[in-house]
PDB file of C-alpha atoms in Angstrom:
ATOM      1  CA  MET Z 105     175.056 -92.419 115.999  1.00 65.00           C
ATOM      2  CA  LYS Z 106     178.835 -92.321 115.709  1.00 72.00           C
ATOM      3  CA  LYS Z 107     178.738 -94.330 112.462  1.00 73.00           C
ATOM      4  CA  ASP Z 108     176.356 -91.756 110.963  1.00 77.00           C
ATOM      5  CA  LYS Z 109     178.773 -88.901 111.738  1.00 77.00           C
ATOM      6  CA  ILE Z 110     181.674 -90.821 110.175  1.00 80.00           C
ATOM      7  CA  LYS Z 111     179.547 -91.530 107.067  1.00 82.00           C
ATOM      8  CA  ILE Z 112     178.589 -87.842 106.766  1.00 85.00           C
ATOM      9  CA  LYS Z 113     182.253 -86.785 107.065  1.00 88.00           C
ATOM     10  CA  LYS Z 114     183.232 -89.275 104.329  1.00 90.00           C
ATOM     11  CA  ASP Z 115     180.430 -87.967 102.098  1.00 92.00           C
ATOM     12  CA  ILE Z 116     181.580 -84.384 102.587  1.00 93.00           C
ATOM     13  CA  LEU Z 117     185.165 -85.399 101.817  1.00 94.00           C
ATOM     14  CA  LEU Z 118     184.063 -87.210  98.648  1.00 95.00           C
ATOM     15  CA  ILE Z 119     182.014 -84.229  97.455  1.00 96.00           C
ATOM     16  CA  THR Z 120     184.918 -81.870  98.174  1.00 96.00           C
ATOM     17  CA  VAL Z 121     187.328 -84.042  96.167  1.00 96.00           C
ATOM     18  CA  ILE Z 122     184.922 -84.228  93.218  1.00 97.00           C
ATOM     19  CA  VAL Z 123     184.420 -80.435  93.212  1.00 97.00           C
ATOM     20  CA  MET Z 124     188.176 -79.856  93.361  1.00 97.00           C
ATOM     21  CA  ILE Z 125     188.795 -82.218  90.424  1.00 97.00           C
ATOM     22  CA  ALA Z 126     186.083 -80.465  88.390  1.00 97.00           C
ATOM     23  CA  LEU Z 127     187.640 -77.076  89.195  1.00 96.00           C
ATOM     24  CA  VAL Z 128     191.076 -78.261  88.061  1.00 95.00           C
ATOM     25  CA  PHE Z 129     189.610 -79.513  84.755  1.00 92.00           C
ATOM     26  CA  PHE Z 130     187.736 -76.237  84.238  1.00 88.00           C
ATOM     27  CA  LEU Z 131     190.839 -74.134  84.846  1.00 88.00           C
ATOM     28  CA  PHE Z 132     192.968 -76.384  82.620  1.00 87.00           C
ATOM     29  CA  ILE Z 133     190.498 -76.108  79.737  1.00 80.00           C
ATOM     30  CA  HIS Z 134     190.044 -72.370  80.198  1.00 74.00           C
ATOM     31  CA  PHE Z 135     193.743 -71.483  80.314  1.00 77.00           C
ATOM     32  CA  PHE Z 136     195.408 -74.176  78.174  1.00 77.00           C
ATOM     33  CA  ILE Z 137     192.863 -75.501  75.683  1.00 73.00           C
ATOM     34  CA  LYS Z 138     190.784 -72.473  74.675  1.00 73.00           C
ATOM     35  CA  LYS Z 139     192.597 -70.093  72.332  1.00 79.00           C
ATOM     36  CA  ASP Z 140     192.210 -66.341  72.136  1.00 79.00           C
ATOM     37  CA  GLY Z 141     189.858 -65.443  69.334  1.00 82.00           C
ATOM     38  CA  SER Z 142     190.570 -62.957  66.584  1.00 85.00           C
ATOM     39  CA  MET Z 143     187.221 -62.415  64.869  1.00 92.00           C
ATOM     40  CA  VAL Z 144     183.667 -61.578  65.950  1.00 94.00           C
ATOM     41  CA  VAL Z 145     180.735 -63.013  64.005  1.00 95.00           C
ATOM     42  CA  ILE Z 146     177.238 -61.675  64.618  1.00 95.00           C
ATOM     43  CA  LYS Z 147     174.354 -63.740  63.280  1.00 95.00           C
ATOM     44  CA  ILE Z 148     170.692 -62.804  63.204  1.00 93.00           C
ATOM     45  CA  ASN Z 149     168.264 -65.681  62.689  1.00 91.00           C
ATOM     46  CA  GLY Z 150     171.189 -67.787  61.402  1.00 90.00           C
ATOM     47  CA  ASP Z 151     172.390 -65.282  58.791  1.00 93.00           C
ATOM     48  CA  ILE Z 152     175.747 -63.523  59.210  1.00 94.00           C
ATOM     49  CA  ASN Z 153     175.129 -59.820  59.819  1.00 93.00           C
ATOM     50  CA  TYR Z 154     178.654 -58.733  60.747  1.00 94.00           C
ATOM     51  CA  LYS Z 155     182.147 -60.230  60.727  1.00 94.00           C
ATOM     52  CA  GLY Z 156     185.125 -58.235  61.937  1.00 92.00           C
ATOM     53  CA  SER Z 157     188.241 -58.069  64.065  1.00 92.00           C
ATOM     54  CA  LEU Z 158     188.009 -58.544  67.808  1.00 91.00           C
ATOM     55  CA  TYR Z 159     190.737 -55.923  68.218  1.00 91.00           C
ATOM     56  CA  GLN Z 160     189.041 -53.079  66.359  1.00 92.00           C
ATOM     57  CA  SER Z 161     186.899 -51.051  68.782  1.00 93.00           C
ATOM     58  CA  LYS Z 162     183.364 -50.738  67.530  1.00 94.00           C
ATOM     59  CA  GLU Z 163     179.822 -50.322  68.794  1.00 95.00           C
ATOM     60  CA  LEU Z 164     177.020 -51.889  66.770  1.00 94.00           C
ATOM     61  CA  VAL Z 165     173.263 -51.703  67.071  1.00 94.00           C
ATOM     62  CA  VAL Z 166     171.614 -54.671  65.348  1.00 93.00           C
ATOM     63  CA  ASP Z 167     167.938 -55.197  64.727  1.00 91.00           C
ATOM     64  CA  GLY Z 168     166.930 -58.652  65.853  1.00 85.00           C
ATOM     65  CA  TYR Z 169     164.313 -61.015  64.503  1.00 82.00           C
ATOM     66  CA  GLN Z 170     160.840 -59.393  64.394  1.00 81.00           C
ATOM     67  CA  GLY Z 171     162.064 -56.028  65.662  1.00 82.00           C
ATOM     68  CA  GLY Z 172     163.948 -55.573  68.889  1.00 87.00           C
ATOM     69  CA  SER Z 173     167.458 -54.225  69.034  1.00 92.00           C
ATOM     70  CA  ASN Z 174     170.740 -55.187  70.645  1.00 94.00           C
ATOM     71  CA  ARG Z 175     173.742 -52.939  71.261  1.00 95.00           C
ATOM     72  CA  ILE Z 176     176.996 -54.881  70.950  1.00 96.00           C
ATOM     73  CA  VAL Z 177     180.366 -53.426  71.993  1.00 96.00           C
ATOM     74  CA  ILE Z 178     183.735 -54.677  70.701  1.00 95.00           C
ATOM     75  CA  GLN Z 179     186.553 -53.218  72.783  1.00 93.00           C
ATOM     76  CA  ASP Z 180     190.068 -54.152  73.983  1.00 90.00           C
ATOM     77  CA  GLY Z 181     189.879 -57.711  72.608  1.00 90.00           C
ATOM     78  CA  PHE Z 182     186.509 -58.447  74.218  1.00 94.00           C
ATOM     79  CA  VAL Z 183     182.925 -58.288  73.036  1.00 96.00           C
ATOM     80  CA  TYR Z 184     179.799 -57.930  75.143  1.00 96.00           C
ATOM     81  CA  MET Z 185     176.099 -57.159  74.865  1.00 95.00           C
ATOM     82  CA  ALA Z 186     175.752 -53.676  76.353  1.00 94.00           C
ATOM     83  CA  ASP Z 187     171.996 -53.322  75.921  1.00 94.00           C
ATOM     84  CA  ALA Z 188     169.029 -55.306  74.664  1.00 92.00           C
ATOM     85  CA  ASP Z 189     165.339 -54.541  74.708  1.00 90.00           C
ATOM     86  CA  CYS Z 190     164.304 -58.171  75.230  1.00 88.00           C
ATOM     87  CA  PRO Z 191     162.206 -58.883  78.333  1.00 87.00           C
ATOM     88  CA  ASP Z 192     164.676 -61.073  80.278  1.00 89.00           C
ATOM     89  CA  LYS Z 193     167.991 -59.352  79.347  1.00 89.00           C
ATOM     90  CA  LEU Z 194     169.943 -62.582  79.945  1.00 93.00           C
ATOM     91  CA  CYS Z 195     172.283 -61.742  77.069  1.00 92.00           C
ATOM     92  CA  GLU Z 196     173.455 -58.617  78.902  1.00 93.00           C
ATOM     93  CA  HIS Z 197     174.466 -60.735  81.898  1.00 93.00           C
ATOM     94  CA  MET Z 198     176.597 -63.177  79.870  1.00 93.00           C
ATOM     95  CA  GLY Z 199     179.599 -60.881  80.323  1.00 93.00           C
ATOM     96  CA  LYS Z 200     182.608 -60.241  78.116  1.00 94.00           C
ATOM     97  CA  ILE Z 201     183.893 -62.973  75.822  1.00 93.00           C
ATOM     98  CA  SER Z 202     187.237 -63.309  74.020  1.00 89.00           C
ATOM     99  CA  LYS Z 203     188.075 -67.007  73.529  1.00 88.00           C
ATOM    100  CA  THR Z 204     187.376 -69.084  70.419  1.00 88.00           C
ATOM    101  CA  GLY Z 205     184.040 -70.867  70.646  1.00 86.00           C
ATOM    102  CA  GLU Z 206     182.503 -68.569  73.256  1.00 90.00           C
ATOM    103  CA  ASN Z 207     179.225 -66.905  72.381  1.00 94.00           C
ATOM    104  CA  ILE Z 208     176.469 -64.621  73.600  1.00 95.00           C
ATOM    105  CA  VAL Z 209     172.909 -65.484  72.645  1.00 95.00           C
ATOM    106  CA  CYS Z 210     169.771 -63.335  72.736  1.00 93.00           C
ATOM    107  CA  MET Z 211     166.997 -65.868  72.157  1.00 92.00           C
ATOM    108  CA  PRO Z 212     164.019 -63.484  71.772  1.00 91.00           C
ATOM    109  CA  HIS Z 213     165.839 -61.536  69.029  1.00 92.00           C
ATOM    110  CA  ARG Z 214     167.669 -64.581  67.619  1.00 93.00           C
ATOM    111  CA  VAL Z 215     171.005 -62.775  67.822  1.00 94.00           C
ATOM    112  CA  VAL Z 216     174.204 -64.791  68.287  1.00 95.00           C
ATOM    113  CA  VAL Z 217     177.594 -63.165  68.891  1.00 96.00           C
ATOM    114  CA  GLU Z 218     180.403 -65.683  68.440  1.00 95.00           C
ATOM    115  CA  ILE Z 219     184.195 -65.565  68.749  1.00 93.00           C
ATOM    116  CA  VAL Z 220     186.121 -67.405  66.031  1.00 91.00           C
ATOM    117  CA  GLY Z 221     189.783 -67.828  65.183  1.00 82.00           C
ATOM    118  CA  ASP Z 222     191.411 -66.509  62.062  1.00 70.00           C
ATOM    119  CA  GLY Z 223     191.273 -69.927  60.420  1.00 61.00           C
ATOM    120  CA  SER Z 224     195.020 -70.562  60.605  1.00 55.00           C
ATOM    121  CA  GLU Z 225     194.771 -73.122  63.410  1.00 53.00           C
ATOM    122  CA  LEU Z 226     193.279 -76.578  62.899  1.00 55.00           C
ATOM    123  CA  ASP Z 227     190.450 -77.903  65.034  1.00 55.00           C
ATOM    124  CA  SER Z 228     190.930 -81.474  63.889  1.00 57.00           C
ATOM    125  CA  VAL Z 229     192.180 -83.622  61.019  1.00 59.00           C
ATOM    126  CA  VAL Z 230     190.053 -86.457  59.678  1.00 65.00           C
ATOM    127  CA  LYS Z 231     191.286 -89.196  57.356  1.00 68.00           C
TER     128      LYS Z 231
END
C-alpha cells in the first residue's frame, strides 16, 4: 500500500514537471518568437477579400461562402470576429488576435482572418 502512494506521488510530480516545461515553452514562443503583425488579410473561400493595416480602425461585414455574413472589427492593433450568423459561432469565441501567423476561421462561411507582417522580416532563407 505504501509503495502505491509513493508511485502516485512520483507520477503527480512527473506530470507537474511536464506541464511546467510546456508552459515555459508556450510563454517563450508567445513573447519572444511571435512578432506583432501589421496587416490583416481576410479571405473568403481562399480568395483575398480585404487586405489592410492592423492599426487602422475599421468594421467590415463580409458575405461568406453560400450566403451568411460575418462582422469583423479591426481596432487598437487587434482584430476579432464580432458577429457571425453561423450555427456554432466558434469564430466569435476565438478572441482578439494581433501576432503574425494568428488567424480566426469561420468554417461554415469559409472566412479566414489572418495576421501577416509587412514583408520586411524574413521567415527563412533557403539555399
